[in-house]
XYZ file of C-alpha atoms in Angstrom:
618
model
C 9.504 -18.038 -2.345
C 11.458 -18.922 -5.242
C 12.836 -22.254 -6.880
C 16.236 -21.722 -5.662
C 14.942 -21.398 -1.921
C 12.949 -24.733 -2.686
C 16.238 -26.673 -3.696
C 18.120 -25.114 -0.706
C 15.414 -26.218 1.668
C 15.147 -29.863 0.233
C 19.127 -29.919 0.347
C 18.967 -28.602 4.093
C 16.360 -31.024 4.967
C 18.144 -33.985 3.357
C 21.356 -33.061 5.125
C 19.415 -31.926 8.196
C 21.593 -28.601 7.815
C 21.069 -25.674 10.078
C 22.680 -23.016 7.919
C 20.774 -24.350 5.005
C 17.452 -23.761 6.909
C 18.523 -20.195 7.988
C 19.510 -19.400 4.485
C 15.813 -20.704 3.279
C 14.171 -18.674 5.742
C 16.461 -15.500 4.545
C 15.306 -16.070 0.977
C 11.711 -16.344 2.090
C 11.943 -13.165 3.907
C 13.311 -11.437 0.907
C 10.677 -12.872 -1.412
C 8.107 -11.632 0.990
C 9.161 -8.183 0.895
C 8.287 -7.985 -3.019
C 5.188 -10.427 -2.771
C 3.937 -10.358 0.856
C 1.366 -13.274 0.303
C 4.368 -15.775 -0.076
C 4.054 -15.631 3.739
C 1.010 -17.891 3.549
C 3.550 -20.625 2.171
C 5.348 -20.649 5.595
C 3.173 -22.822 7.794
C 3.056 -25.385 4.890
C 6.745 -26.007 5.206
C 6.126 -27.512 8.713
C 3.569 -29.545 7.020
C 5.833 -30.737 4.431
C 8.668 -31.427 7.011
C 5.653 -33.541 8.922
C 4.854 -35.545 5.672
C 8.295 -36.148 4.617
C 9.628 -37.507 7.770
C 6.588 -38.966 9.937
C 7.391 -39.670 13.481
C 9.668 -36.831 13.881
C 7.256 -34.298 15.104
C 9.699 -32.709 17.810
C 12.688 -32.669 15.344
C 10.481 -31.083 12.429
C 9.414 -28.172 15.053
C 13.215 -27.583 15.830
C 13.808 -27.571 11.900
C 11.359 -24.831 11.048
C 12.798 -22.441 14.001
C 15.745 -21.525 11.992
C 14.040 -21.110 8.818
C 11.484 -18.847 10.543
C 14.491 -16.730 12.119
C 15.747 -16.280 8.709
C 12.635 -14.544 7.508
C 12.281 -12.791 10.540
C 15.715 -11.323 10.220
C 15.036 -9.764 6.792
C 11.120 -8.720 7.473
C 11.501 -7.122 11.138
C 13.667 -4.044 9.879
C 10.534 -3.218 7.521
C 8.170 -3.789 10.275
C 10.207 -1.577 12.772
C 10.383 1.164 10.105
C 6.602 0.884 9.616
C 5.951 1.258 13.305
C 8.428 4.068 13.603
C 6.764 6.148 10.598
C 3.138 5.389 11.494
C 2.971 4.086 15.041
C 0.940 1.064 13.874
C 2.097 -2.482 13.620
C 2.185 -3.382 9.933
C 4.377 -6.300 8.922
C 5.121 -5.467 5.491
C 2.393 -3.629 3.595
C -1.117 -2.512 3.978
C -2.338 -2.676 0.434
C -3.747 -6.276 1.221
C -7.197 -5.171 2.174
C -7.744 -2.931 -0.961
C -6.390 -5.402 -3.147
C -8.916 -8.102 -1.660
C -11.823 -5.568 -2.118
C -10.908 -5.060 -5.933
C -11.011 -8.737 -6.463
C -14.427 -9.216 -4.262
C -16.977 -6.714 -4.976
C -20.405 -6.572 -6.974
C -18.576 -5.140 -10.036
C -15.338 -6.993 -9.912
C -14.369 -9.116 -13.124
C -11.412 -10.514 -11.206
C -8.712 -8.833 -13.226
C -9.382 -5.298 -13.370
C -7.699 -2.850 -10.628
C -10.971 -0.987 -10.133
C -12.895 0.006 -7.102
C -16.685 0.433 -7.195
C -16.835 3.816 -5.685
C -14.000 5.416 -7.804
C -13.792 3.319 -11.000
C -10.307 2.573 -12.723
C -8.795 5.976 -11.865
C -8.017 6.097 -8.111
C -5.416 6.477 -5.602
C -4.545 5.049 -2.297
C -5.562 8.261 -0.461
C -8.999 7.981 -2.035
C -9.284 4.647 -0.240
C -8.049 6.015 2.952
C -10.577 8.752 2.855
C -13.618 6.338 2.001
C -12.805 4.252 5.046
C -12.253 7.200 7.243
C -15.644 8.791 5.987
C -17.512 5.456 6.558
C -16.261 4.928 10.039
C -16.470 8.637 11.002
C -12.860 8.599 12.522
C -9.153 8.595 11.779
C -7.903 5.117 10.949
C -4.301 3.816 11.206
C -2.854 2.065 7.971
C -3.756 -1.489 9.237
C -7.330 -0.418 10.274
C -7.824 0.977 6.514
C -6.646 -2.541 5.307
C -9.124 -4.145 7.866
C -11.884 -1.841 6.618
C -11.652 -3.041 3.039
C -11.085 -6.713 3.847
C -14.441 -6.436 5.664
C -16.116 -5.252 2.793
C -14.848 -7.836 0.601
C -15.955 -10.419 3.110
C -19.275 -8.944 3.268
C -19.671 -9.353 -0.414
C -18.905 -12.816 -0.232
C -21.070 -13.566 2.810
C -24.192 -11.695 1.427
C -23.606 -13.043 -2.408
C -22.208 -16.534 -2.023
C -23.280 -17.698 -5.646
C -21.790 -14.719 -7.286
C -18.541 -14.947 -5.031
C -18.148 -18.773 -6.109
C -18.614 -17.693 -9.691
C -16.364 -15.082 -9.494
C -13.651 -17.412 -7.786
C -14.095 -19.775 -10.584
C -13.585 -17.082 -12.988
C -10.304 -16.214 -11.291
C -8.996 -19.715 -11.339
C -9.599 -19.983 -14.985
C -7.883 -16.653 -15.452
C -4.832 -17.808 -13.566
C -4.438 -21.055 -15.488
C -5.132 -19.529 -19.020
C -2.441 -18.460 -21.325
C -3.861 -15.085 -21.617
C -1.391 -12.495 -19.942
C -3.579 -10.240 -17.886
C -2.424 -6.726 -17.754
C -2.193 -4.379 -14.869
C -0.333 -1.414 -15.366
C 1.316 -2.254 -18.540
C -0.136 -4.495 -21.458
C 2.323 -7.048 -22.466
C 0.702 -7.464 -26.059
C 1.124 -3.688 -26.584
C 4.872 -3.837 -25.797
C 5.237 -6.580 -28.634
C 6.200 -3.673 -30.897
C 9.103 -2.856 -28.909
C 10.342 -6.093 -27.911
C 9.718 -8.924 -30.397
C 10.299 -11.780 -28.047
C 7.026 -10.759 -26.460
C 5.356 -12.511 -29.466
C 6.568 -15.799 -27.975
C 4.838 -15.320 -24.893
C 1.395 -16.688 -25.272
C 2.934 -19.764 -27.083
C 5.343 -20.112 -24.284
C 2.475 -20.349 -21.732
C 0.722 -22.680 -23.819
C 3.576 -25.189 -23.432
C 4.691 -24.551 -19.979
C 1.006 -24.200 -18.739
C -0.474 -27.101 -20.539
C 2.427 -29.534 -19.847
C 3.661 -28.007 -16.772
C 0.258 -28.370 -14.870
C -0.088 -32.016 -16.291
C 3.430 -32.987 -15.318
C 2.646 -31.622 -11.677
C -0.425 -33.496 -11.212
C 1.411 -36.572 -12.361
C 4.368 -36.212 -10.387
C 3.393 -34.138 -7.380
C 4.263 -36.856 -4.868
C 7.445 -38.363 -6.856
C 10.034 -37.053 -4.301
C 10.824 -34.515 -1.823
C 11.503 -31.548 -4.384
C 8.349 -32.205 -6.415
C 5.970 -32.412 -3.441
C 7.199 -29.155 -1.939
C 7.170 -27.290 -5.410
C 3.727 -28.536 -5.679
C 2.551 -27.286 -2.231
C 4.129 -23.993 -3.118
C 2.349 -23.567 -6.353
C -1.131 -24.384 -4.827
C -0.693 -22.287 -1.725
C 0.759 -19.184 -3.845
C -2.108 -19.769 -6.355
C -4.779 -19.581 -3.716
C -3.198 -16.640 -2.343
C -3.474 -14.679 -5.331
C -6.738 -15.773 -6.658
C -8.190 -14.918 -3.251
C -7.486 -11.278 -4.739
C -7.584 -10.459 -8.196
C -5.480 -11.684 -11.126
C -2.634 -10.092 -13.241
C 0.407 -11.333 -15.314
C 2.940 -10.050 -12.949
C 1.119 -11.579 -10.011
C 1.545 -14.974 -11.808
C 4.993 -14.543 -12.560
C 6.443 -16.294 -9.444
C 4.860 -19.783 -10.538
C 6.297 -20.096 -14.031
C 9.412 -21.451 -12.790
C 7.688 -24.262 -11.233
C 5.681 -24.926 -14.359
C 8.900 -24.944 -16.481
C 10.326 -27.422 -14.253
C 7.322 -29.760 -14.639
C 7.117 -29.228 -18.402
C 9.553 -31.816 -19.598
C 8.218 -34.443 -17.229
C 4.635 -33.497 -18.308
C 5.512 -34.003 -22.112
C 7.368 -37.387 -21.706
C 4.460 -38.532 -19.397
C 1.677 -37.803 -21.762
C 3.570 -39.438 -24.754
C 3.897 -42.425 -22.611
C 0.233 -42.304 -21.777
C -0.853 -41.898 -25.387
C 1.348 -44.858 -26.393
C 0.025 -47.049 -23.454
C -3.673 -45.667 -24.158
C -4.170 -44.456 -20.681
C -7.399 -43.005 -21.648
C -7.997 -41.128 -17.910
C -4.842 -39.585 -18.171
C -5.643 -38.488 -21.805
C -8.732 -36.853 -20.991
C -7.270 -35.119 -18.031
C -4.436 -33.702 -20.255
C -7.222 -32.534 -22.864
C -9.129 -30.693 -20.041
C -5.949 -28.982 -18.879
C -5.020 -28.068 -22.611
C -8.573 -26.672 -22.942
C -8.427 -24.556 -19.759
C -4.952 -23.142 -20.763
C -5.638 -22.376 -24.486
C -9.257 -21.409 -24.694
C -10.877 -17.894 -24.475
C -14.036 -18.407 -22.241
C -13.847 -14.935 -20.778
C -13.664 -13.063 -24.043
C -10.351 -11.043 -22.368
C -8.302 -11.312 -25.476
C -9.552 -7.945 -27.466
C -6.808 -5.767 -28.732
C -7.772 -2.278 -27.237
C -4.693 -0.648 -26.499
C -6.304 2.677 -25.874
C -5.136 2.630 -22.040
C -1.544 1.780 -23.470
C -1.435 4.588 -25.661
C -2.620 6.770 -22.791
C -0.071 5.666 -20.475
C 2.756 6.479 -23.514
C 1.260 9.754 -23.752
C 1.899 10.309 -20.196
C 5.521 9.386 -20.566
C 5.693 11.858 -23.257
C 4.026 14.676 -21.396
C 6.235 13.877 -18.161
C 9.350 14.067 -20.533
C 8.101 17.573 -21.909
C 7.095 16.287 -25.207
C 3.469 17.598 -25.964
C 3.092 16.896 -29.413
C 3.995 13.371 -29.057
C 1.778 13.184 -26.014
C -0.971 14.650 -27.804
C -0.675 11.855 -30.796
C -0.875 9.254 -28.151
C -3.790 10.808 -26.463
C -5.596 11.033 -29.872
C -4.951 7.595 -30.665
C -6.097 6.410 -27.453
C -9.602 8.168 -28.045
C -9.724 6.963 -31.669
C -9.606 3.193 -30.324
C -11.752 3.953 -27.417
C -13.635 7.287 -27.076
C -14.223 6.434 -23.281
C -10.592 6.367 -22.448
C -10.544 7.763 -18.861
C -7.782 10.577 -18.698
C -7.052 11.209 -22.363
C -9.466 14.181 -22.575
C -8.216 15.427 -19.193
C -4.449 15.436 -20.420
C -5.239 16.992 -23.753
C -6.959 19.893 -21.915
C -3.677 20.083 -20.042
C -1.517 20.472 -23.175
C -4.166 23.048 -24.607
C -3.868 24.794 -21.415
C -0.134 25.029 -21.415
C -0.366 26.330 -25.016
C -2.542 29.011 -24.051
C -5.718 27.443 -25.884
C -7.870 27.796 -22.947
C -11.292 27.402 -24.756
C -10.136 24.108 -26.331
C -8.815 22.947 -22.692
C -12.292 23.762 -21.302
C -13.983 21.484 -23.868
C -11.728 18.721 -23.077
C -12.313 18.935 -19.398
C -16.113 18.974 -19.979
C -15.762 16.071 -22.265
C -13.683 14.392 -19.308
C -16.583 14.686 -16.645
C -18.705 12.708 -19.157
C -16.059 10.072 -19.784
C -14.963 9.705 -16.029
C -17.593 11.404 -13.930
C -16.191 10.119 -10.697
C -12.608 11.264 -11.418
C -12.191 15.147 -9.603
C -9.490 16.322 -11.820
C -11.219 17.656 -14.771
C -13.788 19.393 -12.424
C -10.719 21.056 -10.589
C -9.214 22.265 -13.882
C -12.580 23.846 -14.830
C -12.425 25.701 -11.410
C -9.158 27.113 -12.391
C -10.186 28.031 -16.091
C -13.368 29.688 -14.890
C -11.489 31.660 -12.087
C -9.047 32.970 -14.781
C -12.115 34.379 -16.614
C -13.386 36.002 -13.560
C -16.431 33.721 -13.320
C -15.957 32.814 -9.720
C -19.365 31.214 -9.025
C -18.776 28.740 -11.745
C -15.325 28.238 -10.536
C -16.603 27.423 -7.088
C -19.074 25.060 -8.133
C -16.708 22.948 -9.931
C -14.229 22.955 -7.216
C -16.913 21.841 -4.576
C -17.924 19.090 -6.965
C -14.316 17.914 -7.258
C -14.226 17.682 -3.144
C -17.698 16.058 -2.954
C -16.441 13.430 -5.377
C -13.364 12.769 -3.710
C -12.819 14.079 0.024
C -9.089 12.975 -0.356
C -8.601 15.190 -3.436
C -6.638 17.958 -1.906
C -6.212 19.775 -5.322
C -9.691 20.760 -5.135
C -9.534 22.472 -1.601
C -6.350 24.154 -3.059
C -8.014 25.644 -6.191
C -11.200 26.518 -3.975
C -9.136 28.352 -1.551
C -7.648 30.402 -4.463
C -11.125 31.287 -5.689
C -11.942 32.751 -2.289
C -8.821 34.537 -2.157
C -9.102 36.019 -5.528
C -12.697 37.297 -4.636
C -11.377 38.983 -1.470
C -13.304 36.610 0.801
C -10.438 35.870 3.233
C -12.953 34.351 5.891
C -14.116 31.647 3.408
C -10.608 31.138 2.330
C -9.374 30.837 5.766
C -12.144 28.220 6.699
C -11.529 26.235 3.745
C -7.422 25.918 4.351
C -8.191 25.253 7.847
C -10.247 22.263 6.789
C -7.841 21.274 4.165
C -4.816 21.333 6.914
C -6.997 19.283 9.289
C -7.271 16.629 6.348
C -4.016 16.949 4.944
C -1.450 18.029 7.915
C 1.540 17.306 5.941
C 0.852 19.118 2.849
C 2.883 22.121 2.845
C 0.486 23.930 0.035
C -2.141 24.630 2.569
C 0.241 26.280 5.067
C 1.608 28.501 2.276
C -1.930 29.612 1.486
C -2.903 30.135 5.373
C 0.222 32.494 5.370
C -0.838 34.337 2.517
C -4.456 34.484 3.749
C -3.142 35.890 7.307
C -0.912 38.304 5.520
C -4.059 39.531 3.519
C -5.891 40.015 6.910
C -3.136 42.130 8.329
C -2.400 39.040 10.676
C 1.362 39.158 10.290
C 2.142 36.840 13.393
C -0.056 34.263 12.197
C 1.414 34.605 8.794
C 4.843 34.270 10.009
C 3.934 31.185 11.883
C 2.209 29.478 8.904
C 5.173 30.365 6.353
C 7.719 28.911 8.885
C 5.553 25.868 9.354
C 5.253 25.583 5.356
C 9.056 25.871 4.734
C 10.046 23.422 7.648
C 7.599 20.172 6.934
C 9.326 17.159 5.915
C 9.720 16.766 2.274
C 6.921 14.780 0.510
C 6.662 12.275 -2.269
C 6.318 12.892 -6.152
C 2.615 13.103 -5.946
C 2.737 15.751 -3.305
C 4.786 17.779 -5.886
C 2.841 17.046 -8.819
C -0.274 15.143 -9.829
C -0.364 14.650 -13.591
C -3.627 15.952 -15.097
C -4.130 18.681 -12.491
C -3.371 22.211 -12.943
C -2.723 24.432 -9.837
C -0.731 27.631 -10.861
C -2.367 29.967 -13.431
C 0.791 31.890 -14.265
C 2.859 28.880 -15.368
C 0.026 26.409 -16.151
C 1.728 23.874 -13.927
C 2.433 23.090 -10.442
C 4.929 24.651 -8.257
C 7.339 21.982 -6.880
C 8.102 21.264 -3.142
C 11.254 23.286 -3.517
C 9.526 26.156 -5.246
C 6.948 26.378 -2.435
C 9.551 26.466 0.266
C 11.478 29.158 -1.615
C 8.550 31.500 -1.591
C 7.583 30.702 1.845
C 10.991 31.626 2.862
C 10.689 35.090 0.627
C 7.535 35.803 2.308
C 8.713 35.198 5.713
C 12.022 37.350 4.741
C 9.642 40.093 3.484
C 7.461 40.033 6.836
C 10.819 39.860 8.892
C 11.906 42.910 7.318
C 8.813 45.032 7.636
C 8.978 44.109 11.471
C 12.670 45.263 11.634
C 14.084 41.838 12.091
C 16.717 42.627 9.574
C 19.251 39.721 10.147
C 16.615 37.063 10.229
C 15.057 38.755 6.997
C 18.241 38.439 5.284
C 18.879 34.729 6.420
C 15.303 33.974 5.429
C 15.638 35.494 2.008
C 18.942 33.752 1.288
C 17.323 30.534 2.094
C 14.794 31.344 -0.349
C 17.245 31.647 -3.048
C 18.906 28.296 -1.937
C 15.486 26.595 -2.447
C 14.356 28.622 -5.582
C 17.459 30.105 -7.447
C 15.169 31.586 -10.026
C 13.354 33.792 -7.331
C 14.909 36.821 -8.343
C 12.904 38.881 -6.450
C 15.061 37.929 -3.505
C 17.766 40.344 -4.566
C 15.499 43.256 -4.656
C 14.341 42.563 -1.104
C 17.933 41.659 0.045
C 18.889 44.727 -1.315
C 16.281 46.516 0.793
C 17.322 44.727 4.001
C 20.956 45.572 3.443
C 20.187 49.275 2.862
C 18.391 49.422 6.108
C 21.434 47.606 7.735
C 23.688 50.516 6.424
C 25.408 47.908 4.345
C 25.547 49.795 1.250
C 28.071 48.131 -0.825
C 26.180 44.577 -0.541
C 22.843 46.290 -1.245
C 24.254 47.700 -4.405
C 25.370 44.325 -5.413
C 22.046 42.812 -4.791
C 20.445 45.490 -6.946
C 22.669 44.688 -9.551
C 21.919 41.025 -9.543
C 18.369 41.874 -9.626
C 18.792 44.010 -12.535
C 21.103 41.307 -14.291
C 18.434 38.555 -14.063
C 15.050 40.392 -13.934
C 15.886 43.713 -15.522
C 15.520 47.179 -14.374
C 12.671 49.154 -13.133
C 11.977 52.393 -11.878
C 12.046 51.839 -8.249
C 15.411 50.114 -8.594
C 16.737 53.091 -10.226
C 15.408 55.369 -7.145
C 16.673 53.057 -4.394
C 19.840 52.569 -6.110
C 20.024 56.407 -6.583
C 19.342 56.982 -2.719
C 22.115 54.528 -1.814
C 24.754 56.480 -3.751
C 23.587 59.749 -2.051
C 23.767 58.304 1.265
C 27.336 57.123 0.400
C 28.158 60.955 -0.807
C 28.454 59.838 -4.458
C 26.027 62.461 -5.595
C 26.831 62.545 -9.312
C 26.130 58.691 -9.630
C 22.978 59.386 -7.482
C 21.642 62.089 -9.660
C 22.274 59.922 -12.587
C 20.099 56.993 -11.262
C 17.449 59.330 -10.223
C 17.187 60.897 -13.619
C 16.480 57.443 -15.240
C 13.945 56.841 -12.265
C 12.193 60.087 -13.352
C 12.337 59.182 -16.922
C 10.531 56.063 -15.967
C 7.600 58.370 -14.762
C 8.355 57.992 -10.868
C 7.306 61.302 -9.445
C 9.079 60.807 -6.373
C 12.395 61.425 -8.200
C 11.894 64.951 -8.461
C 12.062 65.537 -4.813
C 15.273 63.634 -4.150
C 16.814 65.301 -7.388
C 15.978 68.690 -5.758
C 17.583 67.719 -2.519
C 20.741 66.258 -4.139
C 20.920 69.444 -6.177
C 21.364 71.608 -2.964
C 23.702 68.941 -1.504
C 25.985 69.362 -4.399
C 25.669 73.122 -4.162
C 26.629 73.044 -0.398
C 23.229 73.401 1.017
C 23.067 70.656 3.576
C 19.670 71.438 5.369
C 17.916 68.659 3.547
C 19.115 65.031 3.975
C 18.289 61.939 2.255
C 15.826 59.480 3.959
């Protein structure tokens, strides 16, 4: 709900305008898409109608209908999409339950987005896993939200005194000038935007005089009464959850509107010595400008950590390292800083340093599984598979929704040749993470390793054709997956590799046309997968399309470089085409590169050149 909507609604009410009511509903619906709790204000519009025009109950009911229709018009497409995607009736979003639990649990301070089971570093998938582990069944999105609402309400019911004190603390934070940071620290960003230096002073003015003006003029007219109702309802709807500056933003325009009235009113009250009003003003000023919670510390460690992440994503490791180190200087227990310093060291090939950073991270953030998964990888590279498996299993124990742990554990089993354990690990992961193509890729690798080519074919095809996932599925900052490159394969990379493996399998099974299509698809997804050129050359050779096969070998040599097998295969193609001189040249190069098979084919070609055709090239 915005100020413009209030003006439109008041104007529509005064003129009894149907288009005005409809437009107000449309603006209400659009506001709800960004802040769903604004919908709690909806029933109070009817209350405002009833208070403003008593004795017109039926007319007031009719007036609320177009407002509701306008909101439904905007919200219903989102609701419909939610139902189509999840099969669950979700009006707008399902994070409400988790947010309620964040603000109502034994460890809550009313402002920090921390969950007791996970600390401050968590993802929504962790919450889903916690809910499903606790209930012992698969839950719909709305059921996950309901689970956390019940946990929050359970805390309130079982701890009424603590809950009441927490609620009072949140009211204080809501009305206080201090801007509670959530994912970005406003005070840290002053160094980039000097206007932010005015913010505390600005809220001191609009908070103090705006609240006082609202109290004095709440019932002055239709507009002020509607704004007051909105302020109260929206405020309560946030205070029930937890406080942040960005959640408070929608009430600032209301306070700004009341500020001039509050200023003139207090000057009048002082002049006329209205002691009760002056005392009220002093109380409001104290609440707005005091610091009873002690939340005004200037610990910018988390902000430096976030800035380091930005540099790391941009591919600027030196700048990222400086920010992470600054974060640790300010607060040695900054979660994630050691983790990402370890990632940087790993990329630089400093594995021992990386290991020390990851071990430190397990002390700083013992509930975060990423460092354990990375340690699994490091020990696996050293061939210390027992230690590697132990760390991976610990990451899974900490967070059952941490698919990266399953991924690295399966790779441990594959490396040790234990395909049975690898298979069971991947099968469990697939049952948990049905849309994660990485596990179907690994399932294909395992099946191929066991000689189960049909099963491998099925898994590779599933991997390649799964719907695309979001950024999180492609790369989770702080977690290392692939030892060869020190980073994660992207979704496109995995699809390309799966098509490559699929094409290779089809080629071995004699399905040459399908193999060529699969290998071409691999290149379209992963253009730098130059091995495709080699495999395509083999396929076109088998199909008898020698010119195309030669082109593929030339492309492989251009991008990847030559090897003995390439010269051998290319020489045999020239021999099949009757170009014995060129064939001999290629085979001599293969022999020079210590490929024993070349001698046999050179002998055959020598006989063919001399006219003895009793031998053929196979």
